[in-house]
CSV table of C-alpha atoms and ligand atoms in Angstrom, one decimal:
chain,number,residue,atom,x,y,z
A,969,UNK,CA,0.0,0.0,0.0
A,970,UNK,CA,1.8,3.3,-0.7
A,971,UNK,CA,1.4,5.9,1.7
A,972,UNK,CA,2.2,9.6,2.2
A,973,UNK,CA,4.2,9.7,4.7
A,974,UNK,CA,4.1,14.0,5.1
A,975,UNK,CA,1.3,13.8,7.4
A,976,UNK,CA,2.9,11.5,9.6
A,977,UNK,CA,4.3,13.5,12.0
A,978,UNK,CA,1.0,16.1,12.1
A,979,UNK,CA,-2.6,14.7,12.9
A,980,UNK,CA,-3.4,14.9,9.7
A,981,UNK,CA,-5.2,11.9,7.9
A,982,UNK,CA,-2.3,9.3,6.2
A,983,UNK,CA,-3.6,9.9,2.4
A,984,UNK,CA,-3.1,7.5,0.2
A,985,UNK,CA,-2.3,7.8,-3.6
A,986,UNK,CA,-3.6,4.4,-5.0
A,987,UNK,CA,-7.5,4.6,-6.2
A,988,UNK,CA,-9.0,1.6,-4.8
A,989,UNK,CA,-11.6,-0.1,-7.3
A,990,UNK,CA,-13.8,-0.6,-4.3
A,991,UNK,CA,-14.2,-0.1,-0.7
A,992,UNK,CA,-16.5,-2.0,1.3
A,993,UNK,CA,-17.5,-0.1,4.7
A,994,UNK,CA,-18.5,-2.5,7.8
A,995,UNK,CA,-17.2,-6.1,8.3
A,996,UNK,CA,-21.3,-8.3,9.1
A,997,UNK,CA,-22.7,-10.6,6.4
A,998,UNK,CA,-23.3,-8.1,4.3
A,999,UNK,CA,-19.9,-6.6,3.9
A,1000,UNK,CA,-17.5,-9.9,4.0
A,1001,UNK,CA,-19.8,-11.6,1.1
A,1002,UNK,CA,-19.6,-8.4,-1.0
A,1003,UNK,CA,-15.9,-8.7,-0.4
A,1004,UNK,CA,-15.7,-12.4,-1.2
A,1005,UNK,CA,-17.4,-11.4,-4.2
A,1006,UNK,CA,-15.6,-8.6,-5.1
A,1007,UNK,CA,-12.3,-10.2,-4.5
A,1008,UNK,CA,-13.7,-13.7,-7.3
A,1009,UNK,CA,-13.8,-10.5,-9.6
A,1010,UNK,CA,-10.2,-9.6,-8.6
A,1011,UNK,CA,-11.2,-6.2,-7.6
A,1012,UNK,CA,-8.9,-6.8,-4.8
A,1013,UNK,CA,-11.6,-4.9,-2.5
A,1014,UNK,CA,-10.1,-3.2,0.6
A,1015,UNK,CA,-12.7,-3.9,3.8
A,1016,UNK,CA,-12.7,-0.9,6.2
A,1017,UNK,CA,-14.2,-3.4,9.2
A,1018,UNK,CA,-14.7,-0.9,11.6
A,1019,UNK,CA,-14.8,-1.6,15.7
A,1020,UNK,CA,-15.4,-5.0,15.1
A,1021,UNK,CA,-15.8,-8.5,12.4
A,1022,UNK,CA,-18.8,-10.6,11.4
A,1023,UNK,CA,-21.4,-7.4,12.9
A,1024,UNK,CA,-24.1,-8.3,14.6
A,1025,UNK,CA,-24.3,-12.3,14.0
A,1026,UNK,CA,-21.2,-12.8,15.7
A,1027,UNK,CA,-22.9,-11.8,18.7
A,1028,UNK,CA,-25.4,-14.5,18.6
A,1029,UNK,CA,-24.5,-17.7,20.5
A,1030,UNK,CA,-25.7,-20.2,17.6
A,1031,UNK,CA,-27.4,-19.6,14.0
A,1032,UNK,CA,-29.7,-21.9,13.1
A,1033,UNK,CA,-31.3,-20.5,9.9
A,1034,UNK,CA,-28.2,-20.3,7.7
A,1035,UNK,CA,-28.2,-22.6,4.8
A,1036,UNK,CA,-25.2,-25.2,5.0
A,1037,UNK,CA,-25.0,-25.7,8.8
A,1038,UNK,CA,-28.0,-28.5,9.4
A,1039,UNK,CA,-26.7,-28.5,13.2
A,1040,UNK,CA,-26.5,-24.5,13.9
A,1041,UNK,CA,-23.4,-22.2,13.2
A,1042,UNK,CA,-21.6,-20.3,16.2
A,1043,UNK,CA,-22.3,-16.4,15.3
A,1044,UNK,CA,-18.6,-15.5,15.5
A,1045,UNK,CA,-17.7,-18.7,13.9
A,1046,UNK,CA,-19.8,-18.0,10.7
A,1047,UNK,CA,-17.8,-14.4,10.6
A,1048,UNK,CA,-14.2,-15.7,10.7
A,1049,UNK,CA,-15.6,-18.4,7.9
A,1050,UNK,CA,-16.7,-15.7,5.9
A,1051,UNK,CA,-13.9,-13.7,6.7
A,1052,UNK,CA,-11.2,-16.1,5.5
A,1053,UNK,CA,-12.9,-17.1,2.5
A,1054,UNK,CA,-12.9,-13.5,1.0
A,1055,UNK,CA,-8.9,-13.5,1.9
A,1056,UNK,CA,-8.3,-16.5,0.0
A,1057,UNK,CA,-9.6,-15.1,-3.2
A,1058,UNK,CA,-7.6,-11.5,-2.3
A,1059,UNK,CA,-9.7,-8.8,0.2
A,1060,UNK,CA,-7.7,-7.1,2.5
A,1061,UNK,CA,-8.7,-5.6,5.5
A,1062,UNK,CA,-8.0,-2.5,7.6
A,1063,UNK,CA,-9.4,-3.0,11.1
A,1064,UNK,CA,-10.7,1.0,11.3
A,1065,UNK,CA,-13.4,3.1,11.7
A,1066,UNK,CA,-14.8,5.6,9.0
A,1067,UNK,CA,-15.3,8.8,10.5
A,1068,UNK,CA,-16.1,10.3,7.5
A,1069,UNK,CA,-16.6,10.4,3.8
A,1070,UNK,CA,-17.4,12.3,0.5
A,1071,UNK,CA,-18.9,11.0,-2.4
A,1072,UNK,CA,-19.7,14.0,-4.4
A,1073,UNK,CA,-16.5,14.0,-6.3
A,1074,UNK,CA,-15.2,11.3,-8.5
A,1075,UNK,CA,-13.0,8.6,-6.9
A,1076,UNK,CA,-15.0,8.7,-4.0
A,1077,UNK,CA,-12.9,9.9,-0.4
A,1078,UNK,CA,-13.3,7.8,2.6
A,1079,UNK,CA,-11.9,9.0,5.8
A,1080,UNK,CA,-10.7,7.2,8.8
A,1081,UNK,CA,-9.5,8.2,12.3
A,1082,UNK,CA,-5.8,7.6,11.1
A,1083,UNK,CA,-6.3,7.3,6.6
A,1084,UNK,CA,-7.6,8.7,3.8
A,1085,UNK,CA,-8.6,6.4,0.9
A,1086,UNK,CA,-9.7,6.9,-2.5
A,1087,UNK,CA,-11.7,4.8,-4.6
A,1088,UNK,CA,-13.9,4.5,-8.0
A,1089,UNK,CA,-17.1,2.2,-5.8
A,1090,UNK,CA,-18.1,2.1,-2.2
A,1091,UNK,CA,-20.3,-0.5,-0.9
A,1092,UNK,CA,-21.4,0.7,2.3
A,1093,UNK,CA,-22.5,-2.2,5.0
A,1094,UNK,CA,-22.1,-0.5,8.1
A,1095,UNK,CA,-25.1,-2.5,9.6
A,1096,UNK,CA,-27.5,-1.8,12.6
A,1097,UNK,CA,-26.5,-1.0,16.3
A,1098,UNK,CA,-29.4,-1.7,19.1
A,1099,UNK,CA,-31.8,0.8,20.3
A,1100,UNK,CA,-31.8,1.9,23.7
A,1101,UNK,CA,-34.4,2.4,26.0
A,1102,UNK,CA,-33.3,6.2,26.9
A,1103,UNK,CA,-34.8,5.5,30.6
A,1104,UNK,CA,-33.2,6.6,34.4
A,1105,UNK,CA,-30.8,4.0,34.9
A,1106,UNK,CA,-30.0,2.6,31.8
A,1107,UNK,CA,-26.7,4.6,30.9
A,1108,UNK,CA,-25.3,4.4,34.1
A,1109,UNK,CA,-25.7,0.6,34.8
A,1110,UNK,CA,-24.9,-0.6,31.0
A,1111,UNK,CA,-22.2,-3.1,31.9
A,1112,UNK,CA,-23.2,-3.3,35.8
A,1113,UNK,CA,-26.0,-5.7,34.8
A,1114,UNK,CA,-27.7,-3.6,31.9
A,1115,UNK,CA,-27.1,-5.7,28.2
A,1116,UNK,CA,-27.8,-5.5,24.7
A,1117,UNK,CA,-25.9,-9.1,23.9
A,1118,UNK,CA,-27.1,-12.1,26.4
A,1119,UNK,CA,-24.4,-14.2,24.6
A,1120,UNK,CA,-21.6,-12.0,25.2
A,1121,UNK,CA,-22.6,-11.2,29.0
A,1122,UNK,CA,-24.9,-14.4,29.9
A,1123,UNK,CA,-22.3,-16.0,32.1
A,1124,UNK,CA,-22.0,-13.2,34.3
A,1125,UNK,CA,-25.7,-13.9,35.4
A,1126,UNK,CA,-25.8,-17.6,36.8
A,1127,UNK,CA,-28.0,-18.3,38.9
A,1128,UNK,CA,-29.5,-14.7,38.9
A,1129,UNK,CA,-32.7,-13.6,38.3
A,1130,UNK,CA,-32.9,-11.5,34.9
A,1131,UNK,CA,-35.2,-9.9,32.7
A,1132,UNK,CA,-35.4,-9.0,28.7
A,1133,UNK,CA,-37.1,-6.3,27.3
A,1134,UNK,CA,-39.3,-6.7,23.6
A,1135,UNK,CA,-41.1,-9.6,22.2
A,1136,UNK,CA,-39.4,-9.6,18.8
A,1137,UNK,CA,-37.4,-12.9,17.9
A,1138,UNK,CA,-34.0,-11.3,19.4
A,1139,UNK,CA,-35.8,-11.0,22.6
A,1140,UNK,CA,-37.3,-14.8,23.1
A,1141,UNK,CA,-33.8,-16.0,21.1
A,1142,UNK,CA,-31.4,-14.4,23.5
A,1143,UNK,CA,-33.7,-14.7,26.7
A,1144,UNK,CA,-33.9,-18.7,25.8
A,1145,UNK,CA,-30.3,-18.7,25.6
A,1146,UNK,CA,-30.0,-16.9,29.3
A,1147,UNK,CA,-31.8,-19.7,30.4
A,1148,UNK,CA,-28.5,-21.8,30.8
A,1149,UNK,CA,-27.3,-19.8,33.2
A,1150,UNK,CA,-29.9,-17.7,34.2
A,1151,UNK,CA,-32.5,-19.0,37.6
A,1152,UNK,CA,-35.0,-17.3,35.8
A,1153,UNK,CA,-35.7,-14.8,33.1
A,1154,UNK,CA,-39.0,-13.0,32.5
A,1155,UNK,CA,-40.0,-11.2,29.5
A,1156,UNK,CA,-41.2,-7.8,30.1
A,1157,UNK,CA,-43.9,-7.2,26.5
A,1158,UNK,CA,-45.6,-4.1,25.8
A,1159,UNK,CA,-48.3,-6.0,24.4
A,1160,UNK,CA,-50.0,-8.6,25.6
A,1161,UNK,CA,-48.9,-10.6,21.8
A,1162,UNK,CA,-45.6,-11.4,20.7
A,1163,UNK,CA,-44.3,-10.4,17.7
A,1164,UNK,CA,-41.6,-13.3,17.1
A,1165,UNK,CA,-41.7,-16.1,15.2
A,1166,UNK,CA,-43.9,-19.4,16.3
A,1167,UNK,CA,-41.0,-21.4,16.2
A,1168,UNK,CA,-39.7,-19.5,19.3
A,1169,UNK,CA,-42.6,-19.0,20.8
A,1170,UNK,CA,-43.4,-22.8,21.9
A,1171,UNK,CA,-40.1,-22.6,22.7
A,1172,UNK,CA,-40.2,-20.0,25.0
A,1173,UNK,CA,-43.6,-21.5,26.4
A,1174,UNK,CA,-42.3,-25.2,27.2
A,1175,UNK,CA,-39.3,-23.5,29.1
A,1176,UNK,CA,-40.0,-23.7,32.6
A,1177,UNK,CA,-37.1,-20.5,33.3
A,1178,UNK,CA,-39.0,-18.3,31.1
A,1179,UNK,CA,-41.6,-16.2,32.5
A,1180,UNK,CA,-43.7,-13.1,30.9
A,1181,UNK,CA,-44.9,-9.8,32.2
A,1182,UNK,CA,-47.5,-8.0,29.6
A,1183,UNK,CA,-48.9,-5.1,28.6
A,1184,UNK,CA,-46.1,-3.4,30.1
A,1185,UNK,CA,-42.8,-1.0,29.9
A,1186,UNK,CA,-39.7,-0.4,32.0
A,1187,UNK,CA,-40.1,3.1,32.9
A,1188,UNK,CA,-36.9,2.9,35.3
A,1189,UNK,CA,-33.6,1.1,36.2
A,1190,UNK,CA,-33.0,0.9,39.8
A,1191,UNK,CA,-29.6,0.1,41.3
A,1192,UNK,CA,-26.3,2.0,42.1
A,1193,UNK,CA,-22.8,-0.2,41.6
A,1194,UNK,CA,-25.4,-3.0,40.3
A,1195,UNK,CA,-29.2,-3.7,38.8
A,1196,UNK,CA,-31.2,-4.4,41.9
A,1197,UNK,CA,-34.8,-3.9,39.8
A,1198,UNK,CA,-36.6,-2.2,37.5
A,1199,UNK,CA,-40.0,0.0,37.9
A,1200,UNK,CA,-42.8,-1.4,35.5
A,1201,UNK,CA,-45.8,0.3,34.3
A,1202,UNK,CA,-48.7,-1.8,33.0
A,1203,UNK,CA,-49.5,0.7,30.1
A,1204,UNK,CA,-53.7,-0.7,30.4
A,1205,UNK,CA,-53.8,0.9,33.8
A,1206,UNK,CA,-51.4,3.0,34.4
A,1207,UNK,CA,-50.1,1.4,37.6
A,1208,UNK,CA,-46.6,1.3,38.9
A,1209,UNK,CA,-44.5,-1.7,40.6
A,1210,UNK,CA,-41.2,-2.8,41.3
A,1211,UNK,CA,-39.9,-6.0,39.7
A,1212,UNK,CA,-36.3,-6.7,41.5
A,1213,UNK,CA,-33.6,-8.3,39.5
A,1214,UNK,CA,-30.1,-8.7,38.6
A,1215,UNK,CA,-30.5,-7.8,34.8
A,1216,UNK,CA,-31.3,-6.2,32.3
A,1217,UNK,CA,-31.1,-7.6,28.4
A,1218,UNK,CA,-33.2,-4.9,25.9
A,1219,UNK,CA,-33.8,-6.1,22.6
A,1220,UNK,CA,-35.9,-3.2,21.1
A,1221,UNK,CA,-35.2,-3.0,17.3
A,1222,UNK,CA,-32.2,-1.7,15.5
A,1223,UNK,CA,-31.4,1.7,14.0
A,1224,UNK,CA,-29.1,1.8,11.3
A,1225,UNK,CA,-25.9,3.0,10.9
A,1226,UNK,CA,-26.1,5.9,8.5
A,1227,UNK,CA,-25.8,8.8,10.0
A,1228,UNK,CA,-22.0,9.7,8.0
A,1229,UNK,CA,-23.9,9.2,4.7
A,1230,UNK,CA,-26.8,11.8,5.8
A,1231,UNK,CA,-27.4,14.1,3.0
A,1232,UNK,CA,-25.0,12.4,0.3
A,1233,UNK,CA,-27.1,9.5,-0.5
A,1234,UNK,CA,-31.0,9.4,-0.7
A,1235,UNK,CA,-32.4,7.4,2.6
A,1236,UNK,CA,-35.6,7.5,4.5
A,1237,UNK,CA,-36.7,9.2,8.3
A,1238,UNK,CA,-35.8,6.2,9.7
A,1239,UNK,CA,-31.9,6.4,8.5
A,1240,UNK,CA,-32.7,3.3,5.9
A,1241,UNK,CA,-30.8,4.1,2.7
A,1242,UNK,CA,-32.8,3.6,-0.2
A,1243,UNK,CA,-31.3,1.3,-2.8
A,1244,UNK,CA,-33.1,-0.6,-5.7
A,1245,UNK,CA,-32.5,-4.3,-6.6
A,1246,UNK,CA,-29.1,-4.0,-7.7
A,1247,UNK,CA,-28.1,-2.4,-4.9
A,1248,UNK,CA,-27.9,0.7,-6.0
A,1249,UNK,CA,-28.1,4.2,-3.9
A,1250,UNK,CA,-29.1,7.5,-5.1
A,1251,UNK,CA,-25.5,8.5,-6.2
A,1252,UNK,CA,-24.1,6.3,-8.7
A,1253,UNK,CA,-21.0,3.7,-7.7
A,1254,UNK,CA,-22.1,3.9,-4.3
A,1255,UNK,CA,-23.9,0.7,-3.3
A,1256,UNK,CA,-25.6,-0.7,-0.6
A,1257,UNK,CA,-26.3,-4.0,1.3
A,1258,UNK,CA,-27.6,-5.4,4.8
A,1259,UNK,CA,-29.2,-3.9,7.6
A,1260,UNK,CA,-28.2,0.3,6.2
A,1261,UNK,CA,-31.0,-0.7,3.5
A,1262,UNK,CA,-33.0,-3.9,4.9
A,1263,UNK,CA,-35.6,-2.4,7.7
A,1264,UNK,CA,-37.9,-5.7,6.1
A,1265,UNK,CA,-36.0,-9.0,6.6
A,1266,UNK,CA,-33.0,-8.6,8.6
A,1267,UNK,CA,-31.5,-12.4,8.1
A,1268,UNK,CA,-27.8,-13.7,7.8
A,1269,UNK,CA,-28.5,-15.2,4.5
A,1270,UNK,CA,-30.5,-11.9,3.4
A,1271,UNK,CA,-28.0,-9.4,4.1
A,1272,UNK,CA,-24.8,-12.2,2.6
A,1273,UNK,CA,-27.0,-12.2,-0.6
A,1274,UNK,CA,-27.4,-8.4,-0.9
A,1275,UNK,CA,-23.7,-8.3,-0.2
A,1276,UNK,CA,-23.3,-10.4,-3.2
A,1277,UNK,CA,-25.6,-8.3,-5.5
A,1278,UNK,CA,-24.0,-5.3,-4.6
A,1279,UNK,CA,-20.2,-6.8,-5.2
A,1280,UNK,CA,-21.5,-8.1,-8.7
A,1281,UNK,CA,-23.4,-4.4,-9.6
A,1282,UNK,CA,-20.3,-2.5,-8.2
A,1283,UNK,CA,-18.2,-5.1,-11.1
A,1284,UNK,CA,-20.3,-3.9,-14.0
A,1285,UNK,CA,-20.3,-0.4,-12.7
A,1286,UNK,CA,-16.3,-0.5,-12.7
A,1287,UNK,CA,-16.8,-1.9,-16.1
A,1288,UNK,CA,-19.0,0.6,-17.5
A,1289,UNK,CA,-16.8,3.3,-16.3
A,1290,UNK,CA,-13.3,2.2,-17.1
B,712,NAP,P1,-38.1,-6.4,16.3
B,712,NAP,O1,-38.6,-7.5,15.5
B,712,NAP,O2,-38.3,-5.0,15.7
B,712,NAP,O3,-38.8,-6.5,17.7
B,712,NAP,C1,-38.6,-5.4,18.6
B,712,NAP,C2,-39.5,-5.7,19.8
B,712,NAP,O4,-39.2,-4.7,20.8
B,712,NAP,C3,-41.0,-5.7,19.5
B,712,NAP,O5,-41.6,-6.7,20.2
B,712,NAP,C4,-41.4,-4.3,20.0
B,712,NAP,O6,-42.7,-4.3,20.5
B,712,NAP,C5,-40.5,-4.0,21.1
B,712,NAP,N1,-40.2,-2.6,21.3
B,712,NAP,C6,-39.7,-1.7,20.4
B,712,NAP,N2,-39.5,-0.5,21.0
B,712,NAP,C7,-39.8,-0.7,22.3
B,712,NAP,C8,-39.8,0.2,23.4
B,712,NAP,N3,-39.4,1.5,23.3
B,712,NAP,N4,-40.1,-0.3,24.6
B,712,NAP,C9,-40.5,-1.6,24.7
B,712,NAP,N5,-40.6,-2.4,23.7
B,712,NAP,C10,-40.2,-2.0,22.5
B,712,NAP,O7,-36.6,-6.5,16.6
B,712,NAP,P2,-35.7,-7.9,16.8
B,712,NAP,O8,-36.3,-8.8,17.7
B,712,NAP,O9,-34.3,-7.3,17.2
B,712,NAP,O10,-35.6,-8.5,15.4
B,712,NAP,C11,-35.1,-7.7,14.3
B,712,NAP,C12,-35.2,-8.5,13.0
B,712,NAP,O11,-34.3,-9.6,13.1
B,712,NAP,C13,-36.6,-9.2,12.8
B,712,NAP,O12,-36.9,-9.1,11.4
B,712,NAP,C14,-36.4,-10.6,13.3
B,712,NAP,O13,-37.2,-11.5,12.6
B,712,NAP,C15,-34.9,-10.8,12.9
B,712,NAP,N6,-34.3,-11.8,13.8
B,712,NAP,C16,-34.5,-13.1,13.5
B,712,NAP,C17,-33.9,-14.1,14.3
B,712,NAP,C18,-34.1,-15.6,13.8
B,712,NAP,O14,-34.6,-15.8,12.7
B,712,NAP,N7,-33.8,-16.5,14.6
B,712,NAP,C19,-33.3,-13.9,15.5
B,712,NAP,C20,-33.2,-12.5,15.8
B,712,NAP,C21,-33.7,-11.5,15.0
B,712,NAP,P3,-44.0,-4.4,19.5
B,712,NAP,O15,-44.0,-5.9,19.2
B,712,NAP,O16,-45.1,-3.9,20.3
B,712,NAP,O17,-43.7,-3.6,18.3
């Protein structure tokens, strides 16, 4: 990689002089099969992975719904897989963060904390990040007993009581999967109907750890160096109860992560950017795959196919504008 090494000594951005044919931003499903593809098409495609590899589904303790893997996939497992088949065929990958970009001059810039790239196609799979419940408590006890990732912090809660928040399938997934180590874990709803999938549901129903409080919100965190409970409020009636525990797991929905490409490609008020079929944003030779573009499906094998489409597109675009 050549590099100019003027800035080095200033805080200046390292810019380099090689045009990259394509940069993929964010290292999930999405991002390392638009690589693998991109690399097949010996684009040599330079990942930008940001904080971490194999995005969200390398946080989840086993896959189940990924074609190839009868028996289940580990999350992180499926990542370094995906990961070290795009090597093989050539991608390379810088382990940074994008801090910011512009795409309304031809090559592209990409910015990160410590480079500068330029490139002719950017596929931008920067994925989701969890919403938060932006209640008392929350902020100050994340990591004291306040989680968005029951496989990452499950162990710490054996034989405690927890509770999750939502009824989506992240909610029932990850709250079955706290049941190993968990005493108990009760599902705090909003509704008094779930809104995952039936498979988990009868699940969730013949475990006898699992446990469900309806029709109603955490309006509170309570605890000081740890979580010692949460205030509910039944939202039918209005009234107000402690519920003590050791933790608490949220699994509210996603919000993408879009807010660098604001105003530079087309996207809608939630932060979705809009792309057509072939992966395609508003401004041309910027692509887009996975969970930036997908508010509908959010699947592994969705967002590794879109990643796929938007490699193949970003080839013929490269074509096209040799
Ligand atoms: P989701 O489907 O959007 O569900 C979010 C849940 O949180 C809903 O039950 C919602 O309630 C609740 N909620 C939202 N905001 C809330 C708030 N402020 N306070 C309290 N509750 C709130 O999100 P997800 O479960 O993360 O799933 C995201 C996508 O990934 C889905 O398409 C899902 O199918 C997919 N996924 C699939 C699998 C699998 O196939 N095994 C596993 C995980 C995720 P309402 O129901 O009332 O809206």
């Amino acid at each position: 990689m050549e590099l100019n090494l003027t800035n080095l000594q200033t805080n200046q951005p390292q810019s380099h002089t090689k045009i990259e044919d394509v940069i993929v931003l964010g290292a999930g499903p999405a991002g390392l099969s638009a690589a693998l593809y991109a690399a097949r098409a010996e684009l040599s495609p330079l990942v930008l992975t940001g904080m971490s590899l194999g995005g969200q589904a390398s946080l989840t303790h086993s896959i189940e719904n990924y074609p190839g893997f009868p028996d289940g996939v580990g999350g992180s497992e499926l990542g370094e897989l995906f990961q070290k088949q795009a090597e093989r065929f050539g991608a390379r990958y810088e382990y940074d963060s994008v801090t910011d970009v512009d795409f309304s001059k031809h090559p592209f810039i990409i910015k990160t904390y410590s480079q500068e790239f330029k490139t002719r196609s950017v596929i931008i799979s920067t994925g989701a990040s969890p919403n938060l419940l932006n209640i008392p408590g929350e902020k100050s006890l994340t990591g004291r007993g306040v989680s968005y990732c029951g496989t990452c912090d499950g162990w710490f809660f054996k034989e405690k009581k927890v509770v999750v928040v939502g009824g989506g399938d992240s909610a029932l997934e990850e709250g079955l999967f706290l049941t190993r180590f968990a005493s108990s874990v009760t599902v705090i709803h909003r509704r008094d109907q779930l809104r995952a999938g039936k498979i988990l549901q009868t699940r969730a129903a013949d475990n006898p750890k699992m446990n469900f409080i309806w029709n109603s919100v955490v309006k509170e965190i309570q605890g000081e160096a740890a979580v010692t409970g949460v205030v509910l409020e039944n939202v039918l009636t209005g009234e107000q109860s402690v519920f003590p525990t050791d933790g608490v797991f949220v699994f509210i929905g996603h919000t993408p992560n879009t807010e660098m490409f604001r105003n530079k490609v087309d996207m809608d008020e939630h932060g979705y950017i809009f792309a057509n079929s072939k992966m395609e944003t508003s401004r041309p030779g910027i692509f887009a795959a996975g969970e930036v573009m997908d508010s509908t499906f959010k699947q592994v094998v969705v967002s590794a196919g879109m990643g796929a489409a938007a490699a193949i597109q970003a080839t013929r675009f490269l074509e096209e504008n040799e």
